[in-house]
Short mmCIF file of C-alpha atoms in Angstrom, two decimals:
data_model
loop_
_atom_site.label_atom_id
_atom_site.label_comp_id
_atom_site.label_asym_id
_atom_site.label_seq_id
_atom_site.Cartn_x
_atom_site.Cartn_y
_atom_site.Cartn_z
CA MET A 1 186.82 120.26 95.15
CA THR A 2 186.34 123.07 97.61
CA ALA A 3 184.41 122.17 100.74
CA MET A 4 182.02 125.01 101.35
CA TRP A 5 179.19 125.88 103.67
CA GLN A 6 176.03 126.52 101.68
CA GLU A 7 173.19 128.79 102.71
CA SER A 8 170.81 125.84 102.40
CA ASP A 9 172.79 123.96 105.08
CA SER A 10 171.41 126.13 107.88
CA THR A 11 168.15 124.26 108.44
CA ALA A 12 169.68 120.78 108.50
CA PHE A 13 172.56 121.89 110.73
CA SER A 14 170.14 123.54 113.17
CA LEU A 15 168.15 120.33 113.25
CA ALA A 16 171.28 118.32 114.07
CA LYS A 17 172.03 120.75 116.91
CA SER A 18 168.45 120.43 118.18
CA GLN A 19 168.87 116.65 118.21
CA ALA A 20 172.08 117.03 120.23
CA GLN A 21 170.30 119.27 122.73
CA LYS A 22 167.37 116.82 122.92
CA SER A 23 169.77 114.01 123.78
CA PHE A 24 171.48 116.17 126.39
CA ASP A 25 168.11 117.03 127.95
CA GLU A 26 167.37 113.29 128.19
CA GLY A 27 170.66 112.70 130.01
CA GLY A 28 172.27 111.28 126.88
CA ILE A 29 175.37 112.05 124.85
CA PRO A 30 174.70 115.32 122.97
CA ILE A 31 175.52 114.44 119.39
CA GLY A 32 172.92 114.99 116.71
CA SER A 33 172.75 114.26 113.00
CA THR A 34 170.63 114.98 109.94
CA LEU A 35 170.59 113.35 106.51
CA VAL A 36 169.53 115.48 103.56
CA ASP A 37 169.11 114.66 99.88
CA LYS A 38 170.27 116.81 96.97
CA ARG A 39 167.06 118.83 96.95
CA GLY A 40 167.66 119.71 100.59
CA GLU A 41 164.86 117.47 101.79
CA ILE A 42 165.36 116.03 105.27
CA ILE A 43 165.48 112.23 104.97
CA GLY A 44 166.27 111.48 108.59
CA THR A 45 167.46 112.85 111.91
CA GLY A 46 168.84 111.18 114.98
CA HIS A 47 171.02 111.52 118.03
CA ASN A 48 173.35 109.39 120.09
CA GLN A 49 171.34 106.91 122.14
CA ARG A 50 174.03 105.07 124.08
CA VAL A 51 172.48 106.10 127.39
CA GLN A 52 168.83 106.05 126.31
CA LEU A 53 168.82 102.63 124.59
CA ALA A 54 171.91 101.03 126.17
CA ASP A 55 173.09 100.62 122.57
CA PRO A 56 176.82 101.24 122.01
CA THR A 57 176.35 101.41 118.23
CA ALA A 58 173.68 104.12 118.40
CA HIS A 59 175.98 107.02 117.61
CA GLY A 60 174.36 110.12 116.16
CA GLU A 61 175.10 109.30 112.52
CA VAL A 62 174.13 105.63 112.86
CA SER A 63 170.84 106.61 114.54
CA CYS A 64 170.19 109.12 111.78
CA LEU A 65 170.84 106.55 109.02
CA ARG A 66 168.69 104.04 110.90
CA ASN A 67 165.82 106.50 111.22
CA ALA A 68 166.12 107.42 107.54
CA GLY A 69 165.32 103.82 106.66
CA LEU A 70 166.18 101.96 103.49
CA ARG A 71 167.56 103.80 100.51
CA GLY A 72 169.08 102.61 97.25
CA ASN A 73 172.05 104.92 97.41
CA TYR A 74 173.30 108.05 99.16
CA ALA A 75 175.51 109.55 96.49
CA ASP A 76 173.65 112.86 96.44
CA CYS A 77 173.20 113.09 100.20
CA THR A 78 174.79 115.27 102.83
CA ILE A 79 175.05 114.05 106.41
CA PHE A 80 175.29 116.65 109.16
CA THR A 81 176.77 115.77 112.52
CA THR A 82 177.49 118.02 115.46
CA LEU A 83 180.78 116.21 116.21
CA ALA A 84 183.49 114.67 114.00
CA PRO A 85 182.55 111.08 113.15
CA CYS A 86 184.28 108.17 114.91
CA ALA A 87 185.79 105.20 113.03
CA MET A 88 182.43 103.38 112.89
CA CYS A 89 180.50 106.38 111.60
CA THR A 90 183.30 107.25 109.18
CA GLY A 91 183.03 103.68 107.94
CA ALA A 92 179.26 104.03 107.53
CA ILE A 93 179.74 107.21 105.48
CA LEU A 94 182.27 105.45 103.25
CA LEU A 95 180.19 102.24 102.98
CA PHE A 96 177.12 104.12 101.82
CA LYS A 97 179.15 106.51 99.67
CA ILE A 98 177.67 109.63 101.22
CA SER A 99 179.35 112.38 99.25
CA ARG A 100 179.30 115.29 101.69
CA VAL A 101 179.66 115.64 105.47
CA VAL A 102 179.06 118.80 107.49
CA VAL A 103 180.78 118.55 110.89
CA GLY A 104 179.84 120.85 113.76
CA GLU A 105 183.18 120.60 115.51
CA ALA A 106 186.35 118.51 115.64
CA THR A 107 187.88 120.11 118.72
CA THR A 108 186.41 117.87 121.41
CA TYR A 109 186.98 114.76 119.30
CA THR A 110 189.06 114.91 116.17
CA GLY A 111 187.75 111.77 114.44
CA ASP A 112 189.48 111.05 111.14
CA LEU A 113 188.32 113.73 108.72
CA GLU A 114 191.40 113.11 106.57
CA ARG A 115 190.23 109.57 105.85
CA LEU A 116 186.96 110.99 104.54
CA ARG A 117 188.70 113.66 102.45
CA GLU A 118 191.15 111.13 101.01
CA ALA A 119 188.18 109.02 99.91
CA GLY A 120 186.80 112.02 98.01
CA VAL A 121 184.12 113.01 100.53
CA GLU A 122 183.52 116.76 100.81
CA VAL A 123 184.02 117.68 104.47
CA VAL A 124 182.79 121.02 105.78
CA LEU A 125 184.01 121.83 109.29
CA VAL A 126 181.78 124.47 110.88
CA ASP A 127 183.72 124.84 114.15
CA ASP A 128 180.55 125.80 115.97
CA ALA A 129 181.02 127.23 119.47
CA GLU A 130 177.67 125.93 120.74
CA CYS A 131 178.48 122.37 119.64
CA ILE A 132 181.81 122.54 121.46
CA GLU A 133 180.28 124.00 124.62
CA LEU A 134 177.53 121.36 124.83
CA MET A 135 179.94 118.45 124.31
CA GLN A 136 182.46 119.77 126.81
CA ARG A 137 179.74 120.32 129.40
CA PHE A 138 178.53 116.72 128.95
CA ILE A 139 182.04 115.27 129.12
CA ALA A 140 182.91 117.23 132.26
CA GLU A 141 179.83 115.80 133.97
CA ASN A 142 179.99 112.27 132.47
CA PRO A 143 183.59 111.40 131.62
CA GLU A 144 183.12 107.64 131.97
CA THR A 145 180.09 107.49 129.65
CA TRP A 146 181.92 109.52 127.06
CA ASN A 147 185.11 107.46 127.24
CA GLU A 148 183.16 104.24 126.76
CA ASP A 149 181.30 105.71 123.78
CA ILE A 150 184.59 106.29 121.96
CA GLY A 151 186.21 102.99 122.94
CA GLU A 152 188.36 104.50 125.69
CA GLY A 153 186.65 102.79 128.61
CA VAL A 154 188.76 101.08 131.24
CA MET B 1 201.17 87.52 116.46
CA THR B 2 199.88 84.42 114.71
CA ALA B 3 196.18 84.36 113.95
CA MET B 4 194.95 80.92 114.87
CA TRP B 5 191.69 79.06 115.14
CA GLN B 6 191.17 77.84 118.69
CA GLU B 7 189.21 74.79 119.70
CA SER B 8 187.06 77.00 121.92
CA ASP B 9 185.97 79.03 118.86
CA SER B 10 183.67 76.25 117.62
CA THR B 11 180.64 77.09 119.75
CA ALA B 12 180.65 80.82 119.03
CA PHE B 13 181.27 80.29 115.32
CA SER B 14 178.42 77.77 115.10
CA LEU B 15 176.19 80.28 116.82
CA ALA B 16 177.12 82.96 114.27
CA LYS B 17 176.27 80.52 111.47
CA SER B 18 172.93 79.71 113.14
CA GLN B 19 172.18 83.43 113.26
CA ALA B 20 172.96 83.71 109.55
CA GLN B 21 170.62 80.78 108.81
CA LYS B 22 167.91 82.32 111.02
CA SER B 23 168.12 85.55 109.05
CA PHE B 24 167.98 83.66 105.76
CA ASP B 25 164.90 81.75 106.94
CA GLU B 26 163.25 85.10 107.73
CA GLY B 27 163.97 86.34 104.20
CA GLY B 28 166.85 88.49 105.41
CA ILE B 29 170.52 88.82 104.57
CA PRO B 30 172.28 85.75 105.98
CA ILE B 31 175.12 87.22 108.01
CA GLY B 32 175.45 86.30 111.67
CA SER B 33 177.74 87.37 114.46
CA THR B 34 178.71 86.46 118.01
CA LEU B 35 180.67 88.41 120.64
CA VAL B 36 182.63 86.42 123.21
CA ASP B 37 184.72 87.50 126.18
CA LYS B 38 188.11 86.12 127.16
CA ARG B 39 186.57 83.31 129.19
CA GLY B 40 184.65 82.20 126.12
CA GLU B 41 181.36 83.46 127.52
CA ILE B 42 178.83 84.57 124.89
CA ILE B 43 178.11 88.26 125.44
CA GLY B 44 175.86 88.77 122.44
CA THR B 45 174.67 87.40 119.12
CA GLY B 46 172.96 89.02 116.18
CA HIS B 47 172.33 88.93 112.47
CA ASN B 48 171.83 91.36 109.64
CA GLN B 49 168.39 92.96 109.90
CA ARG B 50 168.30 95.23 106.86
CA VAL B 51 165.24 93.44 105.52
CA GLN B 52 163.59 92.62 108.85
CA LEU B 53 163.88 96.10 110.45
CA ALA B 54 164.33 98.26 107.35
CA ASP B 55 167.55 99.40 109.08
CA PRO B 56 170.55 99.88 106.78
CA THR B 57 172.95 100.02 109.74
CA ALA B 58 171.82 96.69 111.19
CA HIS B 59 174.67 94.65 109.78
CA GLY B 60 175.47 91.39 111.57
CA GLU B 61 178.30 92.78 113.69
CA VAL B 62 176.42 96.01 114.57
CA SER B 63 173.36 93.99 115.59
CA CYS B 64 175.55 91.73 117.72
CA LEU B 65 177.23 94.68 119.47
CA ARG B 66 173.82 96.29 119.96
CA ASN B 67 172.38 93.12 121.48
CA ALA B 68 175.42 92.75 123.73
CA GLY B 69 174.53 96.08 125.33
CA LEU B 70 176.84 98.44 127.16
CA ARG B 71 180.35 97.40 128.07
CA GLY B 72 183.32 99.31 129.43
CA ASN B 73 185.78 97.89 126.96
CA TYR B 74 186.20 95.03 124.49
CA ALA B 75 189.94 94.51 124.61
CA ASP B 76 189.65 90.84 125.59
CA CYS B 77 186.76 90.08 123.24
CA THR B 78 186.54 88.11 120.02
CA ILE B 79 183.85 88.95 117.48
CA PHE B 80 182.76 86.21 115.09
CA THR B 81 181.13 87.07 111.80
CA THR B 82 180.14 84.76 108.96
CA LEU B 83 181.29 87.30 106.33
CA ALA B 84 184.21 89.74 106.15
CA PRO B 85 183.22 93.03 107.82
CA CYS B 86 182.34 96.08 105.70
CA ALA B 87 183.84 99.54 106.29
CA MET B 88 181.24 100.39 108.97
CA CYS B 89 181.70 97.15 110.89
CA THR B 90 185.48 97.35 110.51
CA GLY B 91 185.21 100.84 111.97
CA ALA B 92 183.12 99.53 114.88
CA ILE B 93 185.74 96.85 115.62
CA LEU B 94 188.50 99.48 115.59
CA LEU B 95 186.47 102.01 117.60
CA PHE B 96 185.78 99.53 120.38
CA LYS B 97 189.27 98.03 120.17
CA ILE B 98 188.04 94.46 119.78
CA SER B 99 191.28 92.52 119.67
CA ARG B 100 190.30 89.43 117.64
CA VAL B 101 187.97 88.77 114.71
CA VAL B 102 187.00 85.35 113.36
CA VAL B 103 185.67 85.67 109.80
CA GLY B 104 183.64 82.88 108.19
CA GLU B 105 184.54 83.83 104.63
CA ALA B 106 185.96 86.66 102.55
CA THR B 107 185.22 85.19 99.12
CA THR B 108 181.76 86.63 98.53
CA TYR B 109 182.78 90.00 99.97
CA THR B 110 186.39 90.79 100.69
CA GLY B 111 185.91 93.60 103.19
CA ASP B 112 189.17 95.15 104.36
CA LEU B 113 190.85 92.56 106.56
CA GLU B 114 194.22 94.23 105.96
CA ARG B 115 193.00 97.36 107.70
CA LEU B 116 192.17 95.29 110.76
CA ARG B 117 195.50 93.46 110.68
CA GLU B 118 197.43 96.70 110.25
CA ALA B 119 195.71 98.03 113.36
CA GLY B 120 196.94 95.01 115.31
CA VAL B 121 193.68 93.06 115.34
CA GLU B 122 194.09 89.26 115.14
CA VAL B 123 192.08 88.12 112.11
CA VAL B 124 191.25 84.43 111.67
CA LEU B 125 189.80 83.59 108.26
CA VAL B 126 187.92 80.29 108.42
CA ASP B 127 186.98 80.06 104.71
CA ASP B 128 183.87 78.09 105.57
CA ALA B 129 182.11 76.44 102.62
CA GLU B 130 178.66 76.64 104.25
CA CYS B 131 179.01 80.39 104.85
CA ILE B 132 179.96 80.91 101.20
CA GLU B 133 177.12 78.75 99.91
CA LEU B 134 174.45 80.50 101.99
CA MET B 135 175.62 83.99 100.99
CA GLN B 136 175.86 83.13 97.31
CA ARG B 137 172.41 81.57 97.35
CA PHE B 138 170.95 84.73 98.93
CA ILE B 139 172.74 87.05 96.51
CA ALA B 140 171.63 85.05 93.46
CA GLU B 141 168.03 85.40 94.61
CA ASN B 142 168.23 88.99 95.94
CA PRO B 143 170.97 90.88 94.11
CA GLU B 144 169.41 94.32 94.63
CA THR B 145 169.00 93.90 98.40
CA TRP B 146 172.58 92.75 98.69
CA ASN B 147 173.99 95.56 96.57
CA GLU B 148 172.18 98.17 98.64
CA ASP B 149 173.45 96.60 101.87
CA ILE B 150 177.06 97.16 100.76
CA GLY B 151 176.53 100.62 99.31
CA GLU B 152 176.43 99.45 95.71
CA GLY B 153 172.77 100.28 95.08
CA VAL B 154 171.83 102.19 91.95
#
């Protein structure tokens, strides 16, 4: 299987980036996510809410899945995230058998994209300069918040 | 490292079981969880809220971590759960580097306890008959809800 960017991904990816920017503007961690079904319909969006809700589990992807509500299965879905998923979010993708993941960047945080690929998930890495810039700006200003969000707190 | 039940685990494990029963009584999936620090102090409790909140990510352990709120690190914490953690919850335990997990049962759902052990997490499997009975009763009455909660929906 070749992991490829599709023209129809633009809207959902832009929405994920808007969610990241929204979180940043609120003083939160700038990671956004969108869930789309096979027809390209937006099922849910969300962003990291660690700062806003004092909820350590409210990563971008988890918030997106939460906002999307209940669903029988996710086999035909694509989840977009501005940053490579952490172990928890990777686990959520595998649990719900989401078949395709579009990742904005894996430079700031590498995640474990190989684990997804090995499980047969199609992973598209966009390597988006704006995603990288926003994350690195947040981390430079809030290193402690970021470290705690990825389990590296002291 | 030998994984061992400690006398001081009783209170937190009972609390996790109470949370599971509470969820069952509400018509929800009966999985409960407790987070405890190294002094044995209860930091948070929670139960699966898929049915109650229409939130597919609100597994017992995620709800417990959410209710516990923000924390710098979890290295000295034990998380109790009445049922073996799924891929998402296993990922959350690994992300936050929780060092010890007490699991009520792994008969109804096996989870991936080996993944936790391989990562150096101490896993104590209680094999509690009441946990098994409550889960199996719920699943017999609500097979579809259960299947969707573990990504096996059709």
